[in-house]
Each structure stands twice: as C-alpha cells, then as structure tokens.
PDB file of C-alpha atoms in Angstrom:
ATOM      1  CA  UNK A 212     122.884  86.391  78.527  1.00  0.00           C
ATOM      2  CA  UNK A 213     126.404  85.460  79.662  1.00  0.00           C
ATOM      3  CA  UNK A 214     126.246  87.258  83.042  1.00  0.00           C
ATOM      4  CA  UNK A 215     123.286  88.084  85.271  1.00  0.00           C
ATOM      5  CA  UNK A 216     125.067  91.026  86.942  1.00  0.00           C
ATOM      6  CA  UNK A 217     128.039  93.299  86.284  1.00  0.00           C
ATOM      7  CA  UNK A 218     129.957  94.771  89.230  1.00  0.00           C
ATOM      8  CA  UNK A 219     132.330  97.680  88.615  1.00  0.00           C
ATOM      9  CA  UNK A 220     135.201  99.244  90.450  1.00  0.00           C
ATOM     10  CA  UNK A 221     134.971 103.067  90.343  1.00  0.00           C
ATOM     11  CA  UNK A 222     138.328 104.882  90.141  1.00  0.00           C
ATOM     12  CA  UNK A 223     140.224 103.859  87.029  1.00  0.00           C
ATOM     13  CA  UNK A 224     137.227 101.942  85.706  1.00  0.00           C
ATOM     14  CA  UNK A 225     134.272 104.344  85.432  1.00  0.00           C
ATOM     15  CA  UNK A 226     136.008 107.678  85.969  1.00  0.00           C
ATOM     16  CA  UNK A 227     139.321 109.362  86.705  1.00  0.00           C
ATOM     17  CA  UNK A 228     138.869 111.906  89.478  1.00  0.00           C
ATOM     18  CA  UNK A 229     142.506 112.306  90.511  1.00  0.00           C
ATOM     19  CA  UNK A 230     142.887 115.893  89.282  1.00  0.00           C
ATOM     20  CA  UNK A 231     139.883 117.314  91.189  1.00  0.00           C
ATOM     21  CA  UNK A 232     140.796 115.150  94.176  1.00  0.00           C
ATOM     22  CA  UNK A 233     144.301 116.650  94.159  1.00  0.00           C
ATOM     23  CA  UNK A 234     142.769 120.137  94.095  1.00  0.00           C
ATOM     24  CA  UNK A 235     140.389 119.330  96.948  1.00  0.00           C
ATOM     25  CA  UNK A 236     143.139 117.762  99.082  1.00  0.00           C
ATOM     26  CA  UNK A 237     145.315 120.835  98.570  1.00  0.00           C
ATOM     27  CA  UNK A 238     142.422 122.912  99.899  1.00  0.00           C
ATOM     28  CA  UNK A 239     141.868 120.553 102.840  1.00  0.00           C
ATOM     29  CA  UNK A 240     145.546 120.362 103.811  1.00  0.00           C
ATOM     30  CA  UNK A 241     146.649 123.964 103.343  1.00  0.00           C
ATOM     31  CA  UNK A 242     146.168 124.905 107.010  1.00  0.00           C
ATOM     32  CA  UNK A 243     147.494 121.662 108.522  1.00  0.00           C
ATOM     33  CA  UNK A 244     150.850 122.500 110.166  1.00  0.00           C
ATOM     34  CA  UNK A 245     152.161 118.924 110.189  1.00  0.00           C
ATOM     35  CA  UNK A 246     151.695 118.376 106.439  1.00  0.00           C
ATOM     36  CA  UNK A 247     154.768 119.131 104.373  1.00  0.00           C
ATOM     37  CA  UNK A 248     152.845 119.370 101.089  1.00  0.00           C
ATOM     38  CA  UNK A 249     149.668 118.092  99.470  1.00  0.00           C
ATOM     39  CA  UNK A 250     149.988 115.023  97.207  1.00  0.00           C
ATOM     40  CA  UNK A 251     150.238 115.517  93.456  1.00  0.00           C
ATOM     41  CA  UNK A 252     147.857 114.041  90.901  1.00  0.00           C
ATOM     42  CA  UNK A 253     150.501 111.475  89.975  1.00  0.00           C
ATOM     43  CA  UNK A 254     150.981 110.434  93.599  1.00  0.00           C
ATOM     44  CA  UNK A 255     147.235 110.036  94.062  1.00  0.00           C
ATOM     45  CA  UNK A 256     146.984 107.885  90.942  1.00  0.00           C
ATOM     46  CA  UNK A 257     149.409 105.413  92.519  1.00  0.00           C
ATOM     47  CA  UNK A 258     147.246 104.908  95.607  1.00  0.00           C
ATOM     48  CA  UNK A 259     143.811 104.704  93.975  1.00  0.00           C
ATOM     49  CA  UNK A 260     141.965 101.639  95.212  1.00  0.00           C
ATOM     50  CA  UNK A 261     143.997 101.256  98.416  1.00  0.00           C
ATOM     51  CA  UNK A 262     142.387 101.185 101.830  1.00  0.00           C
ATOM     52  CA  UNK A 263     142.636 104.425 103.805  1.00  0.00           C
ATOM     53  CA  UNK A 264     145.314 102.899 106.051  1.00  0.00           C
ATOM     54  CA  UNK A 265     147.620 101.931 103.172  1.00  0.00           C
ATOM     55  CA  UNK A 266     146.865 105.107 101.223  1.00  0.00           C
ATOM     56  CA  UNK A 267     147.784 107.456 104.073  1.00  0.00           C
ATOM     57  CA  UNK A 268     150.837 105.390 105.027  1.00  0.00           C
ATOM     58  CA  UNK A 269     152.167 105.743 101.499  1.00  0.00           C
ATOM     59  CA  UNK A 270     151.327 109.431 101.049  1.00  0.00           C
ATOM     60  CA  UNK A 271     152.259 110.570 104.569  1.00  0.00           C
ATOM     61  CA  UNK A 272     154.614 107.983 106.114  1.00  0.00           C
ATOM     62  CA  UNK A 273     155.668 110.439 108.826  1.00  0.00           C
ATOM     63  CA  UNK A 274     152.174 110.632 110.352  1.00  0.00           C
ATOM     64  CA  UNK A 275     150.851 108.352 113.071  1.00  0.00           C
ATOM     65  CA  UNK A 276     148.043 106.006 112.154  1.00  0.00           C
ATOM     66  CA  UNK A 277     145.556 108.028 114.213  1.00  0.00           C
ATOM     67  CA  UNK A 278     146.583 111.355 112.660  1.00  0.00           C
ATOM     68  CA  UNK A 279     146.533 109.831 109.194  1.00  0.00           C
ATOM     69  CA  UNK A 280     142.975 108.615 109.646  1.00  0.00           C
ATOM     70  CA  UNK A 281     141.884 111.958 111.080  1.00  0.00           C
ATOM     71  CA  UNK A 282     143.294 113.787 108.060  1.00  0.00           C
ATOM     72  CA  UNK A 283     141.863 111.230 105.654  1.00  0.00           C
ATOM     73  CA  UNK A 284     138.356 111.865 106.958  1.00  0.00           C
ATOM     74  CA  UNK A 285     138.863 115.630 106.722  1.00  0.00           C
ATOM     75  CA  UNK A 286     140.182 115.368 103.161  1.00  0.00           C
ATOM     76  CA  UNK A 287     137.295 113.120 102.150  1.00  0.00           C
ATOM     77  CA  UNK A 288     134.735 115.589 103.476  1.00  0.00           C
ATOM     78  CA  UNK A 289     136.249 118.430 101.440  1.00  0.00           C
ATOM     79  CA  UNK A 290     136.757 116.108  98.462  1.00  0.00           C
ATOM     80  CA  UNK A 291     133.128 115.014  98.253  1.00  0.00           C
ATOM     81  CA  UNK A 292     131.819 118.575  98.366  1.00  0.00           C
ATOM     82  CA  UNK A 293     134.258 119.529  95.615  1.00  0.00           C
ATOM     83  CA  UNK A 294     133.485 116.488  93.449  1.00  0.00           C
ATOM     84  CA  UNK A 295     129.724 116.983  93.656  1.00  0.00           C
ATOM     85  CA  UNK A 296     130.220 120.407  92.115  1.00  0.00           C
ATOM     86  CA  UNK A 297     133.049 119.709  89.671  1.00  0.00           C
ATOM     87  CA  UNK A 298     132.778 115.989  88.930  1.00  0.00           C
ATOM     88  CA  UNK A 299     135.605 113.936  87.455  1.00  0.00           C
ATOM     89  CA  UNK A 300     136.665 112.775  84.012  1.00  0.00           C
ATOM     90  CA  UNK A 301     134.404 110.061  82.626  1.00  0.00           C
ATOM     91  CA  UNK A 302     136.076 107.518  80.394  1.00  0.00           C
ATOM     92  CA  UNK A 303     135.126 107.845  76.698  1.00  0.00           C
ATOM     93  CA  UNK A 304     131.814 106.202  75.841  1.00  0.00           C
ATOM     94  CA  UNK A 305     130.909 105.582  79.475  1.00  0.00           C
ATOM     95  CA  UNK A 306     127.321 106.803  79.585  1.00  0.00           C
ATOM     96  CA  UNK A 307     126.384 105.223  76.243  1.00  0.00           C
ATOM     97  CA  UNK A 308     127.872 101.932  77.438  1.00  0.00           C
ATOM     98  CA  UNK A 309     126.098 102.060  80.809  1.00  0.00           C
ATOM     99  CA  UNK A 310     122.791 102.888  79.137  1.00  0.00           C
ATOM    100  CA  UNK A 311     123.090  99.880  76.833  1.00  0.00           C
ATOM    101  CA  UNK A 312     124.388  97.523  79.510  1.00  0.00           C
ATOM    102  CA  UNK A 313     121.771  98.495  82.096  1.00  0.00           C
ATOM    103  CA  UNK A 314     119.025  97.593  79.649  1.00  0.00           C
ATOM    104  CA  UNK A 315     120.330  94.002  79.665  1.00  0.00           C
ATOM    105  CA  UNK A 316     122.115  93.551  83.005  1.00  0.00           C
ATOM    106  CA  UNK A 317     121.814  94.786  86.593  1.00  0.00           C
ATOM    107  CA  UNK A 318     124.836  97.049  87.235  1.00  0.00           C
ATOM    108  CA  UNK A 319     126.533  97.617  90.616  1.00  0.00           C
ATOM    109  CA  UNK A 320     129.621  99.343  92.017  1.00  0.00           C
ATOM    110  CA  UNK A 321     131.995  98.006  94.685  1.00  0.00           C
ATOM    111  CA  UNK A 322     134.885 100.279  95.638  1.00  0.00           C
ATOM    112  CA  UNK A 323     137.485 100.677  98.397  1.00  0.00           C
ATOM    113  CA  UNK A 324     136.380 104.232  99.110  1.00  0.00           C
ATOM    114  CA  UNK A 325     134.978 106.386 101.867  1.00  0.00           C
ATOM    115  CA  UNK A 326     131.256 106.321 102.583  1.00  0.00           C
ATOM    116  CA  UNK A 327     129.521 108.766 100.234  1.00  0.00           C
ATOM    117  CA  UNK A 328     132.205 108.776  97.530  1.00  0.00           C
ATOM    118  CA  UNK A 329     130.290 106.528  95.136  1.00  0.00           C
ATOM    119  CA  UNK A 330     127.281 108.808  95.523  1.00  0.00           C
ATOM    120  CA  UNK A 331     129.388 111.819  94.476  1.00  0.00           C
ATOM    121  CA  UNK A 332     130.108 110.050  91.180  1.00  0.00           C
ATOM    122  CA  UNK A 333     126.461 109.075  90.740  1.00  0.00           C
ATOM    123  CA  UNK A 334     125.126 112.548  91.520  1.00  0.00           C
ATOM    124  CA  UNK A 335     127.782 114.692  89.817  1.00  0.00           C
ATOM    125  CA  UNK A 336     127.187 112.887  86.523  1.00  0.00           C
ATOM    126  CA  UNK A 337     123.516 111.835  86.906  1.00  0.00           C
ATOM    127  CA  UNK A 338     124.368 108.132  86.865  1.00  0.00           C
ATOM    128  CA  UNK A 339     122.022 106.744  89.533  1.00  0.00           C
ATOM    129  CA  UNK A 340     119.554 105.571  86.917  1.00  0.00           C
ATOM    130  CA  UNK A 341     122.035 102.990  85.608  1.00  0.00           C
ATOM    131  CA  UNK A 342     122.963 101.262  88.885  1.00  0.00           C
ATOM    132  CA  UNK A 343     120.968  98.860  91.006  1.00  0.00           C
ATOM    133  CA  UNK A 344     123.287  98.732  94.015  1.00  0.00           C
ATOM    134  CA  UNK A 345     126.665  99.867  95.353  1.00  0.00           C
ATOM    135  CA  UNK A 346     128.882  99.220  98.355  1.00  0.00           C
ATOM    136  CA  UNK A 347     132.192 100.364  99.860  1.00  0.00           C
ATOM    137  CA  UNK A 348     134.602  99.718 102.708  1.00  0.00           C
ATOM    138  CA  UNK A 349     133.760 103.116 104.212  1.00  0.00           C
ATOM    139  CA  UNK A 350     130.212 101.968 104.933  1.00  0.00           C
ATOM    140  CA  UNK A 351     130.689  98.314 105.858  1.00  0.00           C
ATOM    141  CA  UNK A 352     134.269  98.131 107.112  1.00  0.00           C
ATOM    142  CA  UNK A 353     134.643  94.950 105.059  1.00  0.00           C
ATOM    143  CA  UNK A 354     137.435  94.040 102.675  1.00  0.00           C
ATOM    144  CA  UNK A 355     136.736  94.503  98.980  1.00  0.00           C
ATOM    145  CA  UNK A 356     136.184  90.830  98.271  1.00  0.00           C
ATOM    146  CA  UNK A 357     133.691  90.679 101.133  1.00  0.00           C
ATOM    147  CA  UNK A 358     131.782  93.661  99.745  1.00  0.00           C
ATOM    148  CA  UNK A 359     131.705  91.997  96.348  1.00  0.00           C
ATOM    149  CA  UNK A 360     130.178  88.894  97.927  1.00  0.00           C
ATOM    150  CA  UNK A 361     127.756  91.068  99.915  1.00  0.00           C
ATOM    151  CA  UNK A 362     126.438  92.746  96.760  1.00  0.00           C
ATOM    152  CA  UNK A 363     126.253  89.426  94.911  1.00  0.00           C
ATOM    153  CA  UNK A 364     124.302  87.773  97.718  1.00  0.00           C
ATOM    154  CA  UNK A 365     121.800  90.535  98.398  1.00  0.00           C
ATOM    155  CA  UNK A 366     120.990  90.817  94.694  1.00  0.00           C
ATOM    156  CA  UNK A 367     120.884  87.028  94.293  1.00  0.00           C
ATOM    157  CA  UNK A 368     123.239  86.999  91.324  1.00  0.00           C
ATOM    158  CA  UNK A 369     124.134  83.520  90.110  1.00  0.00           C
ATOM    159  CA  UNK A 370     126.717  84.343  87.435  1.00  0.00           C
ATOM    160  CA  UNK A 371     128.120  87.873  87.896  1.00  0.00           C
ATOM    161  CA  UNK A 372     131.396  89.391  86.674  1.00  0.00           C
ATOM    162  CA  UNK A 373     133.639  92.077  88.197  1.00  0.00           C
ATOM    163  CA  UNK A 374     135.295  94.802  86.113  1.00  0.00           C
ATOM    164  CA  UNK A 375     138.263  96.668  87.600  1.00  0.00           C
ATOM    165  CA  UNK A 376     141.666  98.113  86.805  1.00  0.00           C
ATOM    166  CA  UNK A 377     144.125  96.929  89.476  1.00  0.00           C
ATOM    167  CA  UNK A 378     145.705  93.778  90.839  1.00  0.00           C
ATOM    168  CA  UNK A 379     143.731  94.321  94.047  1.00  0.00           C
ATOM    169  CA  UNK A 380     140.513  94.265  92.024  1.00  0.00           C
ATOM    170  CA  UNK A 381     141.590  91.024  90.357  1.00  0.00           C
ATOM    171  CA  UNK A 382     142.555  89.395  93.664  1.00  0.00           C
ATOM    172  CA  UNK A 383     139.296  90.541  95.285  1.00  0.00           C
ATOM    173  CA  UNK A 384     137.156  89.197  92.465  1.00  0.00           C
ATOM    174  CA  UNK A 385     139.024  85.893  92.504  1.00  0.00           C
ATOM    175  CA  UNK A 386     138.626  85.552  96.267  1.00  0.00           C
ATOM    176  CA  UNK A 387     134.920  86.353  95.955  1.00  0.00           C
ATOM    177  CA  UNK A 388     134.571  83.686  93.262  1.00  0.00           C
ATOM    178  CA  UNK A 389     133.827  86.007  90.328  1.00  0.00           C
ATOM    179  CA  UNK A 390     135.381  86.104  86.873  1.00  0.00           C
ATOM    180  CA  UNK A 391     137.305  89.321  86.209  1.00  0.00           C
ATOM    181  CA  UNK A 392     137.681  91.710  83.292  1.00  0.00           C
ATOM    182  CA  UNK A 393     140.620  94.109  83.423  1.00  0.00           C
ATOM    183  CA  UNK A 394     139.983  97.754  82.506  1.00  0.00           C
ATOM    184  CA  UNK A 395     143.436  98.196  80.974  1.00  0.00           C
ATOM    185  CA  UNK A 396     142.843 101.915  80.377  1.00  0.00           C
ATOM    186  CA  UNK A 397     142.874 102.527  84.158  1.00  0.00           C
ATOM    187  CA  UNK A 398     145.610 102.750  86.786  1.00  0.00           C
ATOM    188  CA  UNK A 399     146.946  99.204  87.079  1.00  0.00           C
ATOM    189  CA  UNK A 400     148.311  96.219  85.193  1.00  0.00           C
ATOM    190  CA  UNK A 401     146.785  92.752  85.435  1.00  0.00           C
ATOM    191  CA  UNK A 402     148.505  90.675  82.744  1.00  0.00           C
ATOM    192  CA  UNK A 403     146.881  87.405  83.807  1.00  0.00           C
ATOM    193  CA  UNK A 404     143.299  88.628  83.183  1.00  0.00           C
ATOM    194  CA  UNK A 405     141.237  89.200  80.017  1.00  0.00           C
ATOM    195  CA  UNK A 406     141.217  92.900  79.281  1.00  0.00           C
ATOM    196  CA  UNK A 407     139.405  95.717  77.563  1.00  0.00           C
ATOM    197  CA  UNK A 408     141.087  98.861  76.224  1.00  0.00           C
ATOM    198  CA  UNK A 409     137.899 100.927  76.460  1.00  0.00           C
ATOM    199  CA  UNK A 410     134.686 100.664  78.476  1.00  0.00           C
ATOM    200  CA  UNK A 411     132.624 100.331  75.297  1.00  0.00           C
ATOM    201  CA  UNK A 412     134.241  96.957  74.557  1.00  0.00           C
ATOM    202  CA  UNK A 413     132.079  95.482  77.313  1.00  0.00           C
ATOM    203  CA  UNK A 414     129.116  95.699  74.972  1.00  0.00           C
ATOM    204  CA  UNK A 415     130.700  93.015  72.816  1.00  0.00           C
ATOM    205  CA  UNK A 416     131.849  90.580  75.498  1.00  0.00           C
ATOM    206  CA  UNK A 417     129.160  90.480  78.199  1.00  0.00           C
TER     207      UNK A 417
END
C-alpha cells in the first residue's frame, strides 16, 4: 500500500456546492440593507477554499472586517440548513471511489470551512461511513497546513497524501510535509503537481 492515509479537500475535490450555496446566501442576504447584491455562483467559485476573512474581503470589499465576519456567520448558518436538505453536486464516480478507497485506506477531510460545513456534506449524501476523521479552520482556528498536520498526527499516519484542487491546497500540503495530488476537475490550477482528471483515477494511483 503506497499511502497509509488519504486526506481530501472538500469543495472542488469531493463536491461542488456553489449553486446551492449561492441560493442560500441570496436568502440570507435579502434583508441586509448594507448588501448591494448577493454573490453569483461564478463569484463564489472564485473564493472557494479561502479563509472567511479573505473570502468576505473579496466578495464585499466595502464592508468592515467586523461586519463581514458577522454576515459570514449568518450566511453559513442559513447555508448549512439549506445544504443538509438539498445537498450539492457530487463529482462523477465519487461514492464508488470512496467505497473502494475506504476499504484499503483511512480517509479524512481537511477544509478551510466553517464549523459544521463538512458534516453537511457527510449527512446530506450519507458519506460518514467512508471517513475516519475530519477537521476545519472553523473549529480549530488553525491554518490549513496546521489542520492537515493535526489530522495526520492524531491518526498516526506515517505516509499520507493530500488531494485538493487549488494552489492553497498544494501549498498547505507541502508545508505540512505531505505529497499532493491535484484534482484538476475542481476550481484551481496547480501545474507543478501530479494531477487527476476525475476522482476515480485515484483508484489506480494510490
């Protein structure tokens, strides 16, 4: 077995939830007098994987930091309720791939998301049975690379790999000391990393 653990990013790697997120944010922001308009699906795709501070600064540069964080928490609360009911778009072959991989490797998720967001993915699509552990900045307050190391250490992995779709994922994995596989079907470009064009390709290379 080449790796003793596989860590995944979530957005752009396991699912694409930007459309339902855009709907939920429109609902959350419709009665906020200082918001000019809710972000589009395309605008949300560009900020997937960012920390809440960078995400809100890019989407709403006219808001103060404090107001941006207040609105982010409100949007996330509405978003998670909506996602638990409606789910997101799973990438083709995802569940078959996770079923096969989890029979051979412990699987984990590390994402730069709000606390509870990973659980919405797991519950909306009945995925808990495939994952041993998960962590996020919203729960720990740690940077992504630190959360990767945290998951590696508490599960005592000796030779894990991280799978993600953005340059931030690549940089985080590198800083945490993990090899990286680029999910090229996701939101970002990482030309310097080995890549897969579909999630099912993992079955051949790990």
